[in-house]
PDB file of C-alpha atoms in Angstrom:
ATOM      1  CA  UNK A1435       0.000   0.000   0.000  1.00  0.00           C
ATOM      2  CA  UNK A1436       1.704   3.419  -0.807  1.00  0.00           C
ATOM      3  CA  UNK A1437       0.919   6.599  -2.542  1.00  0.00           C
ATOM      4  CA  UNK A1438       2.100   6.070  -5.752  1.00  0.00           C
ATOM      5  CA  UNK A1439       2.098   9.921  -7.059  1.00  0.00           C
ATOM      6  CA  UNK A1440       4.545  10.319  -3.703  1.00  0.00           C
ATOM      7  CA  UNK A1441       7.053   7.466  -4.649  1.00  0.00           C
ATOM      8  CA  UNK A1442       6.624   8.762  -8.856  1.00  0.00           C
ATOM      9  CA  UNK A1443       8.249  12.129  -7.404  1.00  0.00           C
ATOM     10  CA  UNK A1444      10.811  11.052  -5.194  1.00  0.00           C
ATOM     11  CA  UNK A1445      12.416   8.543  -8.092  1.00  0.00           C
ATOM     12  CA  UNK A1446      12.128  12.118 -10.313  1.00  0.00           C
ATOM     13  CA  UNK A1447      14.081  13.621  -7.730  1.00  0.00           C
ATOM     14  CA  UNK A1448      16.702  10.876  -7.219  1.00  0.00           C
ATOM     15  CA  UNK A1449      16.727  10.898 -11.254  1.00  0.00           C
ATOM     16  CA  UNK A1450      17.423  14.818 -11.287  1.00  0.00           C
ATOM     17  CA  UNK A1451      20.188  14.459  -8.857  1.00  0.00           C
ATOM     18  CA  UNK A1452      21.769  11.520 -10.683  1.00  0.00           C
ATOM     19  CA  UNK A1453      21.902  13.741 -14.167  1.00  0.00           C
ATOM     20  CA  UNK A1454      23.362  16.972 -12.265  1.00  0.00           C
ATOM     21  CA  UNK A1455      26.135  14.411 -10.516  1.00  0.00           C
ATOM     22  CA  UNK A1456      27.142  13.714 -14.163  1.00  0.00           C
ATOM     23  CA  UNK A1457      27.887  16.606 -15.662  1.00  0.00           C
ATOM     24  CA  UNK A1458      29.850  14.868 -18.726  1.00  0.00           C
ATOM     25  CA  UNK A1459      27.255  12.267 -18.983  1.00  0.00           C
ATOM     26  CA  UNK A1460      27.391   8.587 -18.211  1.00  0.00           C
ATOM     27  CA  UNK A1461      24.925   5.639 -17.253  1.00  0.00           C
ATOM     28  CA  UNK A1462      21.900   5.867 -15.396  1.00  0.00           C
ATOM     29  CA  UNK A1463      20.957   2.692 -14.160  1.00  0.00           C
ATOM     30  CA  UNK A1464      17.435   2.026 -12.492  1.00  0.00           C
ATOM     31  CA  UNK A1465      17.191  -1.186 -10.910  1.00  0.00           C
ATOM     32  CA  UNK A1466      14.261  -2.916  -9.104  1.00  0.00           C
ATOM     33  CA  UNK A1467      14.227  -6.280  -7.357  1.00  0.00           C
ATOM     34  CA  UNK A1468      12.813  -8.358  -4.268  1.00  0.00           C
ATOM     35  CA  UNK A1469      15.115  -8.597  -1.533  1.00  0.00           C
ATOM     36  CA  UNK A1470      15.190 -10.858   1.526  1.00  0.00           C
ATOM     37  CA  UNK A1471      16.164 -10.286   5.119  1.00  0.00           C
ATOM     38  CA  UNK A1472      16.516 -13.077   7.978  1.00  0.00           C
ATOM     39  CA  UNK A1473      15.590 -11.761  11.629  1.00  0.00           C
ATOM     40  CA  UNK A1474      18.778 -10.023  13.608  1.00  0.00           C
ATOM     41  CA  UNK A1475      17.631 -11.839  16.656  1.00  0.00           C
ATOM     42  CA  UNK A1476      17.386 -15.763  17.350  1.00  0.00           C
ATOM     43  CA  UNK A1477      13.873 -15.370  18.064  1.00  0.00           C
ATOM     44  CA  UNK A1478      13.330 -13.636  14.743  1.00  0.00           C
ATOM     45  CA  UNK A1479      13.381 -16.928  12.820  1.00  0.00           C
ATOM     46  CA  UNK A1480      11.146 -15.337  10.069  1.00  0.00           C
ATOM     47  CA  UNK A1481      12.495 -13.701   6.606  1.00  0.00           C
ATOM     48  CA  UNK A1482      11.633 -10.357   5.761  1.00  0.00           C
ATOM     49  CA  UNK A1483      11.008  -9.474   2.159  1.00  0.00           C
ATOM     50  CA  UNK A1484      11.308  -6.035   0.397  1.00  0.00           C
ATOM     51  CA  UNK A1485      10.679  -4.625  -2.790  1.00  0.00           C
ATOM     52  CA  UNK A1486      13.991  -2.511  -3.319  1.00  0.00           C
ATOM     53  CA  UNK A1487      14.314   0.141  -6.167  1.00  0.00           C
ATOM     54  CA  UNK A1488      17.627   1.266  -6.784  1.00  0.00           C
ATOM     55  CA  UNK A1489      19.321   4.882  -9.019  1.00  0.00           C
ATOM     56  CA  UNK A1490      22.607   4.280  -9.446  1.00  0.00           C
ATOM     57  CA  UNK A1491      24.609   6.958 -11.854  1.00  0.00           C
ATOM     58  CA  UNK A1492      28.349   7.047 -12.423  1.00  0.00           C
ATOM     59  CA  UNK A1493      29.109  10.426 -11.671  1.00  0.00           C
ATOM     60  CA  UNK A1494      31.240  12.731  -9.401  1.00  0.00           C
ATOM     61  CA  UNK A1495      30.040  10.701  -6.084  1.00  0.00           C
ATOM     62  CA  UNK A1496      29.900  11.950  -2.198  1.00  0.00           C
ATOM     63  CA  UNK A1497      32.391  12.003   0.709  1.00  0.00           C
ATOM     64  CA  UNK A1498      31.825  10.441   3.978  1.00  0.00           C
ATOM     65  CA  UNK A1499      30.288  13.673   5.258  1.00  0.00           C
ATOM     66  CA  UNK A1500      27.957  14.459   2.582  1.00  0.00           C
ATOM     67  CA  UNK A1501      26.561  11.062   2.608  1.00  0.00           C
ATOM     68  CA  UNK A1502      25.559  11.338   5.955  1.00  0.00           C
ATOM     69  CA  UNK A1503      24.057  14.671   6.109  1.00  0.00           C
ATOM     70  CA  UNK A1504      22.268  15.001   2.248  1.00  0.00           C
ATOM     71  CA  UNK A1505      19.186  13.495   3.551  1.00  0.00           C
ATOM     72  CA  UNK A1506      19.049  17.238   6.049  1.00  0.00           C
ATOM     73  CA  UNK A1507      16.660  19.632   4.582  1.00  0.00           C
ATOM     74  CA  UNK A1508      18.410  22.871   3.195  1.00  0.00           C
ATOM     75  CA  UNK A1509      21.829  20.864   2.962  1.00  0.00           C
ATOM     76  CA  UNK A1510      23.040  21.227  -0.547  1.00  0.00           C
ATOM     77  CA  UNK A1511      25.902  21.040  -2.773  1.00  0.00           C
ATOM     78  CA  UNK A1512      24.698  22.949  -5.785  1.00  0.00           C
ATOM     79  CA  UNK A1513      25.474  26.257  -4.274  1.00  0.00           C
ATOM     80  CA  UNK A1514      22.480  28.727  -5.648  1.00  0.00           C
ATOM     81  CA  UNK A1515      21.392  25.860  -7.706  1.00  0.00           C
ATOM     82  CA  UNK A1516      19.929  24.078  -5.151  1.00  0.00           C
ATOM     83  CA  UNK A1517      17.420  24.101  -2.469  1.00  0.00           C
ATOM     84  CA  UNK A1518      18.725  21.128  -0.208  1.00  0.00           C
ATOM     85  CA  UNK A1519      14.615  19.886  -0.079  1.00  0.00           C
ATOM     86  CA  UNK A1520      15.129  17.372  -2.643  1.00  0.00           C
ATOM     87  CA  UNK A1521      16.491  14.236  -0.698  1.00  0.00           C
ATOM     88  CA  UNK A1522      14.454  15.445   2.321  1.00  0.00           C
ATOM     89  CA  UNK A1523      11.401  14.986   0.478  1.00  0.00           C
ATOM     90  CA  UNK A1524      12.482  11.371  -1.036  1.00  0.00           C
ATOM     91  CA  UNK A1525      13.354  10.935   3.193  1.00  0.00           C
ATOM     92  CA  UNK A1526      10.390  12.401   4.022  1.00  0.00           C
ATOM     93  CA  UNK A1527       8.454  10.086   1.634  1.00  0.00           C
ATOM     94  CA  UNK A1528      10.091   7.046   2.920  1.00  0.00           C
ATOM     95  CA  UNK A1529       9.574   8.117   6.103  1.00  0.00           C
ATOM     96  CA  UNK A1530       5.380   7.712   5.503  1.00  0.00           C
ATOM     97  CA  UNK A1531       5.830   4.307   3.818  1.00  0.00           C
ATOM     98  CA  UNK A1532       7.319   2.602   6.740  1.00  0.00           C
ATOM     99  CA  UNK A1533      10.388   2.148   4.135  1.00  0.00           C
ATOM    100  CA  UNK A1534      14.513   2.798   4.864  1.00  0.00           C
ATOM    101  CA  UNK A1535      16.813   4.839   2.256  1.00  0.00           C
ATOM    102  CA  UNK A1536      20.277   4.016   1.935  1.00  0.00           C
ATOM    103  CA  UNK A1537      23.305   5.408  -0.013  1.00  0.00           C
ATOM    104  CA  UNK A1538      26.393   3.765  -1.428  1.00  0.00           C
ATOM    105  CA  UNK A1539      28.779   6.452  -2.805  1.00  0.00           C
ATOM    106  CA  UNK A1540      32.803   7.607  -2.939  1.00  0.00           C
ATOM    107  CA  UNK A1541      34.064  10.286  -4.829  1.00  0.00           C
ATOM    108  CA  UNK A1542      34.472   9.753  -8.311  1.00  0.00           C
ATOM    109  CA  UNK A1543      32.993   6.469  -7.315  1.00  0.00           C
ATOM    110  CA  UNK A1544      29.145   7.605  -8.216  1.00  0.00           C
ATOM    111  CA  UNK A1545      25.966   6.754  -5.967  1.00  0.00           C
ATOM    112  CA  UNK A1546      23.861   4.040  -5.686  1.00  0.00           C
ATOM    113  CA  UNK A1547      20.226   5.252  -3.514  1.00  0.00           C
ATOM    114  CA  UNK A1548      18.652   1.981  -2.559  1.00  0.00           C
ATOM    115  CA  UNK A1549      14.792   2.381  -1.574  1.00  0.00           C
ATOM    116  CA  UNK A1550      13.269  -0.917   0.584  1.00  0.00           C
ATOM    117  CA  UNK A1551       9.643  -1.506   1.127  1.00  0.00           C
ATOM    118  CA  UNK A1552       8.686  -4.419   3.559  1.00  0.00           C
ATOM    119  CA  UNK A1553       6.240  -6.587   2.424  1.00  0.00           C
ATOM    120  CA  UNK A1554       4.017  -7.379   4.888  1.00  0.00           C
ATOM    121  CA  UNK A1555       4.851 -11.116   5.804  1.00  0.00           C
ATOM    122  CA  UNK A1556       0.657 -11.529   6.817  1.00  0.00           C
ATOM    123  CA  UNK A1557      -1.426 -11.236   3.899  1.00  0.00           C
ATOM    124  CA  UNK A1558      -4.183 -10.152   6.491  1.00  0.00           C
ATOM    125  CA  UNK A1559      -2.073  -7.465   7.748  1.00  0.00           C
ATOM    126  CA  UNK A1560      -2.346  -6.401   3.538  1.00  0.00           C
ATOM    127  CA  UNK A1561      -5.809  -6.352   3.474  1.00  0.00           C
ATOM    128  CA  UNK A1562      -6.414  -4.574   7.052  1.00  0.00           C
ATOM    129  CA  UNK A1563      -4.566  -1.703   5.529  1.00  0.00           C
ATOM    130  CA  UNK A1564      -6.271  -1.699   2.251  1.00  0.00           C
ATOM    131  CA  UNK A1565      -9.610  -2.064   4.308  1.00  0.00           C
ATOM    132  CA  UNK A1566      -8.412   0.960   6.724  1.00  0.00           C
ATOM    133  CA  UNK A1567      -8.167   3.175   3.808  1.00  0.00           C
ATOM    134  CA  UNK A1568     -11.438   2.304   2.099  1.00  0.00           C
ATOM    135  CA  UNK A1569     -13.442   2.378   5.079  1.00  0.00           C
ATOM    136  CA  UNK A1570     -12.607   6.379   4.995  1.00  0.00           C
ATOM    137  CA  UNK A1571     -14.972   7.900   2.693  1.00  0.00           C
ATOM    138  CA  UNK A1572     -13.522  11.340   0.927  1.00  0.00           C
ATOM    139  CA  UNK A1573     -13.821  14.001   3.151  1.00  0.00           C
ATOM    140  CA  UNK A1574     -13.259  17.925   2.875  1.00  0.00           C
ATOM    141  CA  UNK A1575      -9.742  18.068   5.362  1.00  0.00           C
ATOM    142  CA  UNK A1576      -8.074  21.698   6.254  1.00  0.00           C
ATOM    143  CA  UNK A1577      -4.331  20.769   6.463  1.00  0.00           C
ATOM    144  CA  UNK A1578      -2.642  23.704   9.038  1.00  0.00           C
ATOM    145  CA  UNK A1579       1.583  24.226   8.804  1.00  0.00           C
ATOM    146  CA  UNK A1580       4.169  26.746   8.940  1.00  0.00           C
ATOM    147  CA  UNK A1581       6.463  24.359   6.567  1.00  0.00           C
ATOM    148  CA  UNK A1582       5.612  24.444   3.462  1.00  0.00           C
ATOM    149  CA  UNK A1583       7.439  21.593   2.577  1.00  0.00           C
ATOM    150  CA  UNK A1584       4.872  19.671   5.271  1.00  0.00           C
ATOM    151  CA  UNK A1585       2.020  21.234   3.853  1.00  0.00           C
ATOM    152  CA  UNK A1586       2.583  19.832   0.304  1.00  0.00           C
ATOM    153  CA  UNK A1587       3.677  16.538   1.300  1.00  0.00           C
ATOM    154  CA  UNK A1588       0.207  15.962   3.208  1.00  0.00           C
ATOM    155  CA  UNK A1589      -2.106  17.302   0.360  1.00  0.00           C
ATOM    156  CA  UNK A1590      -0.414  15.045  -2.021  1.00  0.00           C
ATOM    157  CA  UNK A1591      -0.736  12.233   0.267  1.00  0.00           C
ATOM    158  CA  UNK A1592      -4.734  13.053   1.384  1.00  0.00           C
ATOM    159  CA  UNK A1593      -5.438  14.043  -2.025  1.00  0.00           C
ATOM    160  CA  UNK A1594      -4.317  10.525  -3.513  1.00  0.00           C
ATOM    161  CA  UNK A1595      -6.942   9.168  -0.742  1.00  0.00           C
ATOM    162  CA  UNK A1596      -9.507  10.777  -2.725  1.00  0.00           C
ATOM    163  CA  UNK A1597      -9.985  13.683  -0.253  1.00  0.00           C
ATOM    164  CA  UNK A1598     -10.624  17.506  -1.004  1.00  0.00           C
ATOM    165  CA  UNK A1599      -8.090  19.658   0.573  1.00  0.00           C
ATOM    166  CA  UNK A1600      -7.618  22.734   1.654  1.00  0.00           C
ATOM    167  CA  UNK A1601      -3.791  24.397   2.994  1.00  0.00           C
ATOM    168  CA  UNK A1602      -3.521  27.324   5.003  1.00  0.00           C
ATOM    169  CA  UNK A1603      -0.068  28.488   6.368  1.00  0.00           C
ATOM    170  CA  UNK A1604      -0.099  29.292   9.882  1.00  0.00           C
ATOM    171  CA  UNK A1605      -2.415  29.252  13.022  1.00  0.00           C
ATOM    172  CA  UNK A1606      -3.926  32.175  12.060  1.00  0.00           C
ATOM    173  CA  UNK A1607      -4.737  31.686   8.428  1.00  0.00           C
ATOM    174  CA  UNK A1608      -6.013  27.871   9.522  1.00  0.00           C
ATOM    175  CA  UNK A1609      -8.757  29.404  11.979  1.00  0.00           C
ATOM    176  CA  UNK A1610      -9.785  32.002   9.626  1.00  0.00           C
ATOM    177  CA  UNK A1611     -10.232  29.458   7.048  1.00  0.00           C
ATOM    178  CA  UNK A1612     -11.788  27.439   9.310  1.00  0.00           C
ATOM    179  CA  UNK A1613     -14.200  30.177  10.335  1.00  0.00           C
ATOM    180  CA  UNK A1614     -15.353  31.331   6.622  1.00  0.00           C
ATOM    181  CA  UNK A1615     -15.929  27.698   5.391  1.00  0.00           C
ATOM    182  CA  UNK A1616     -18.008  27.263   8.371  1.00  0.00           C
ATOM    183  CA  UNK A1617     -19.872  30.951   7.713  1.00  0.00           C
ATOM    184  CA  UNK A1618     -20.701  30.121   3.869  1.00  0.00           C
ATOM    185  CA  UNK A1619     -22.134  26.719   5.448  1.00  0.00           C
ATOM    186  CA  UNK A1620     -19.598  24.445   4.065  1.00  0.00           C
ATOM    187  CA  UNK A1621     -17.591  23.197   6.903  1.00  0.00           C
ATOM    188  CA  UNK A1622     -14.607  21.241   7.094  1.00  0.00           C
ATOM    189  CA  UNK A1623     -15.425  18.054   9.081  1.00  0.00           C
ATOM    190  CA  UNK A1624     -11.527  17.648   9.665  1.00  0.00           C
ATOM    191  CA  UNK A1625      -8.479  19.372  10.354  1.00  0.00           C
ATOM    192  CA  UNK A1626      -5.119  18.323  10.812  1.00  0.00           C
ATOM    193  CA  UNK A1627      -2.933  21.004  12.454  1.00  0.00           C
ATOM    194  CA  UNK A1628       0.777  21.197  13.508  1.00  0.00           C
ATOM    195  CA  UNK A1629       1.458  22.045  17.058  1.00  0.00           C
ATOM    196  CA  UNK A1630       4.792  23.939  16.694  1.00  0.00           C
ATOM    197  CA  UNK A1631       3.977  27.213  14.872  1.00  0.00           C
ATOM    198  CA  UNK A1632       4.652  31.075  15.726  1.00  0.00           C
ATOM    199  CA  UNK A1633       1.895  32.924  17.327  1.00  0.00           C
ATOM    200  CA  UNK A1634      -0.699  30.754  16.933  1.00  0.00           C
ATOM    201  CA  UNK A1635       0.104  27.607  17.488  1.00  0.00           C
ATOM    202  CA  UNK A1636      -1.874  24.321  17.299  1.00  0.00           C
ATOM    203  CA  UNK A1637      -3.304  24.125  20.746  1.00  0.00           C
ATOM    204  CA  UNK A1638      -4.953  27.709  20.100  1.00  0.00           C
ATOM    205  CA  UNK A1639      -5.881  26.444  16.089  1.00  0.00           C
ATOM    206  CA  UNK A1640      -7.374  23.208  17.696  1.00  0.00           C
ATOM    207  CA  UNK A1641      -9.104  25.083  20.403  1.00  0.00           C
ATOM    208  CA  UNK A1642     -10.870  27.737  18.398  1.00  0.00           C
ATOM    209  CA  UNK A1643     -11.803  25.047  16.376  1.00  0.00           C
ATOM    210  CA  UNK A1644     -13.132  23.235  18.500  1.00  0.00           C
ATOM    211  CA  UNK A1645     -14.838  26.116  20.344  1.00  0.00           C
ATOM    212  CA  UNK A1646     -16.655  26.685  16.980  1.00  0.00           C
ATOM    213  CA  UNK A1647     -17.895  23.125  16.180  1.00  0.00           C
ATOM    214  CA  UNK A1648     -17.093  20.797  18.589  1.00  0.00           C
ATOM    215  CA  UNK A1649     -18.092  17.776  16.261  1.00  0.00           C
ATOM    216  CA  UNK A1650     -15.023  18.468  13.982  1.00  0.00           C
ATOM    217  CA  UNK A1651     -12.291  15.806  14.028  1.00  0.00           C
ATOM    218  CA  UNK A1652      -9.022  17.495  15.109  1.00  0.00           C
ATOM    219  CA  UNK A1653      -5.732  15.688  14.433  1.00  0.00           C
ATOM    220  CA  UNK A1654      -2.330  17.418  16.127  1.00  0.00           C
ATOM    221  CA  UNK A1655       0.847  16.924  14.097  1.00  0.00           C
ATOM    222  CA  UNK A1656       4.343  17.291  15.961  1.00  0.00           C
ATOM    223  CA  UNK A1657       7.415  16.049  16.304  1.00  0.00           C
ATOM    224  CA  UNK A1658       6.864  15.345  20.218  1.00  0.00           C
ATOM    225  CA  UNK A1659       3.832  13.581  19.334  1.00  0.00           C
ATOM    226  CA  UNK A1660       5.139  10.383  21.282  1.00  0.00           C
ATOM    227  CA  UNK A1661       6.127  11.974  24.382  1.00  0.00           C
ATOM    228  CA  UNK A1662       3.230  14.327  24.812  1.00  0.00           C
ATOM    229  CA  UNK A1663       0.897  10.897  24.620  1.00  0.00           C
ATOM    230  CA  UNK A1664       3.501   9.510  27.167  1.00  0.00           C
ATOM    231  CA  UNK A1665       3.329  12.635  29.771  1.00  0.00           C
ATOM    232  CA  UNK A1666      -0.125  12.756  29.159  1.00  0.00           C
ATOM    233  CA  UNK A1667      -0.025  16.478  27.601  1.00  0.00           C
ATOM    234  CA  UNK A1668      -2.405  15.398  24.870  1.00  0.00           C
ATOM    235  CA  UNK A1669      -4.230  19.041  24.305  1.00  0.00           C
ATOM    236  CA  UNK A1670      -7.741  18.648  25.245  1.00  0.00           C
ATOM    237  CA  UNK A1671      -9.097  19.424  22.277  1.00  0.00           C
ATOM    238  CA  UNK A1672      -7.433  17.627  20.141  1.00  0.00           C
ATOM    239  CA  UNK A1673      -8.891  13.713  18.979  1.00  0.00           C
ATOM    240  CA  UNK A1674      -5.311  12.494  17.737  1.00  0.00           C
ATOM    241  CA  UNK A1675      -1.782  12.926  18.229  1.00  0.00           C
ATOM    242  CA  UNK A1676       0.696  12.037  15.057  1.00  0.00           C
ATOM    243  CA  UNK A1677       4.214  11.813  15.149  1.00  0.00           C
ATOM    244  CA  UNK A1678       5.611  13.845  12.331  1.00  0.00           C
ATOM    245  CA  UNK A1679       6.093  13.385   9.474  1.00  0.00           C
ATOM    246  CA  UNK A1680       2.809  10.985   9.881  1.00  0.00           C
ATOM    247  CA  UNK A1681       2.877   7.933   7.890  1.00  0.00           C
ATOM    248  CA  UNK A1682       0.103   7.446   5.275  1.00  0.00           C
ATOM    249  CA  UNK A1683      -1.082   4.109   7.173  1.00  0.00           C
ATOM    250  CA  UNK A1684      -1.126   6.282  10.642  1.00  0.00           C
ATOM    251  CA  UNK A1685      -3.181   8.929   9.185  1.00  0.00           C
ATOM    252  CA  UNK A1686      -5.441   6.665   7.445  1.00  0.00           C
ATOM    253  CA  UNK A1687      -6.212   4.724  11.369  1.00  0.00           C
ATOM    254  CA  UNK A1688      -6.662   7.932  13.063  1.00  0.00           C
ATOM    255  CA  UNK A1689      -9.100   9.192   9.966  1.00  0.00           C
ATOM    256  CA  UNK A1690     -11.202   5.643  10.448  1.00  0.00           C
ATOM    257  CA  UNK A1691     -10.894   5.485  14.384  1.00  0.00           C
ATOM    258  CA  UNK A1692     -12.249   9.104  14.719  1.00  0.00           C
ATOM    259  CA  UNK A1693     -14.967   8.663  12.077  1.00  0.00           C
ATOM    260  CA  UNK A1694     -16.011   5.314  13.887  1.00  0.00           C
ATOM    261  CA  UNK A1695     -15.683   7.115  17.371  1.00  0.00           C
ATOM    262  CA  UNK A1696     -17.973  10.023  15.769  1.00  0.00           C
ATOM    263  CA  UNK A1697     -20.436   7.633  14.279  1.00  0.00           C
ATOM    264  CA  UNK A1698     -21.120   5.682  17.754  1.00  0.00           C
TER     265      UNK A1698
END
């Protein structure tokens, strides 16, 4: 299960970075194949498949310290050229799809970017996810971030769900949105907001929100998500807290689970 519009883009970027690492030309070599893993530990007796895709070029290659940091957002090497987003969006991608990026490369050597995707070893674990995501009907979300990067990353991903999706950047602009769509009685019956954001942040967003319609399904985004569930800071008006970046199959379960909660 993935979004495939997400994984066409990040292969597009890997592809654009192979070409500018060969600036005299050479072979670009894209290689896909189904990979197997035994467990680490003794009691992991079973084998792990993945569906690896490889882009391997031939061109100037990395040092040990580029290698390491290139998947950083904002770390480049093409000087103005660049933007440094590119392999943090192929990361970022990964990140959702429960799948690992590695990199092979020396200098003058070339690169080889490896993508793995498990394969779910339970074919019922398949079709739970598949029947997760249909059981969420398309809904009209407000997606509410400072990054931009974030923002575009999760209406790509909720728009290949089928839903209708609306971006506003910032606290502010999210509960004015919020407010009009509700005023020209078309309401958003969800909204996902980030917690981290200047001003207004997303315990304000998700309280005026709430305030407004308390019916609407709030989801909190952050990058504490984990240890605000474990301190038991969970904002009280918030339904659902996601780690960020969330993974398509998390957002999916929280989108079903609320719904269902709602429903009953």
């Amino acid at each position: 299960m993935g979004a495939d519009n997400e994984i066409r883009e990040a292969l597009t970027n890997l592809i654009f970075n192979a070409v500018d690492a060969m600036p005299n030309g050479g072979p670009l070599i894209l290689r896909t194949r189904v990979a197997q893993q035994h467990g680490l530990h003794s009691q992991e007796s079973a084998v792990r498949r993945f569906v690896q895709v490889e882009v391997i070029d031939a061109g100037i290659g990395m040092d040990e310290d580029t290698r390491r940091r290139c998947l950083e957002p904002f770390f480049t090497t093409k000087g103005e050229r660049g933007t440094g987003l590119g392999l943090a969006m192929v990361y970022g991608t990964m990140q959702r799809h429960s799948a690992d990026v590695e990199i092979e490369s020396a200098v003058g050597k070339g690169a080889t970017v490896r993508l793995s995707f498990a394969i779910p070893t339970n074919p019922a674990v398949a079709a739970a996810v598949s029947a997760t995501a249909g059981a969420v009907p398309p809904l009209r979300i407000l997606v509410v971030d400072d990054d931009p990067l974030v923002l575009k990353s999760l209406r790509d991903t909720l728009e290949a769900d089928g839903h209708g999706v609306t971006t506003a950047d910032g606290g502010q602009a999210g509960i004015d949105a919020f407010l009009a769509a509700r005023a020209q009685g078309n309401p958003f019956p969800v909204v996902i907001t980030d917690l981290g954001m200047p001003y207004v942040d997303g315990r304000k967003v998700s309280n005026a929100v709430k305030t407004a319609a308390p019916r609407t399904i709030v989801l909190l985004v952050t990058g504490w998500g984990q240890r605000l569930v474990a301190d038991g800071d969970v904002p009280p008006h918030v339904d659902r807290v996601l780690s960020k970046p969330p993974k398509l199959r998390e957002l999916r379960e929280a989108l079903a689970r609320c719904l269902d909660a709602r429903a009953s």
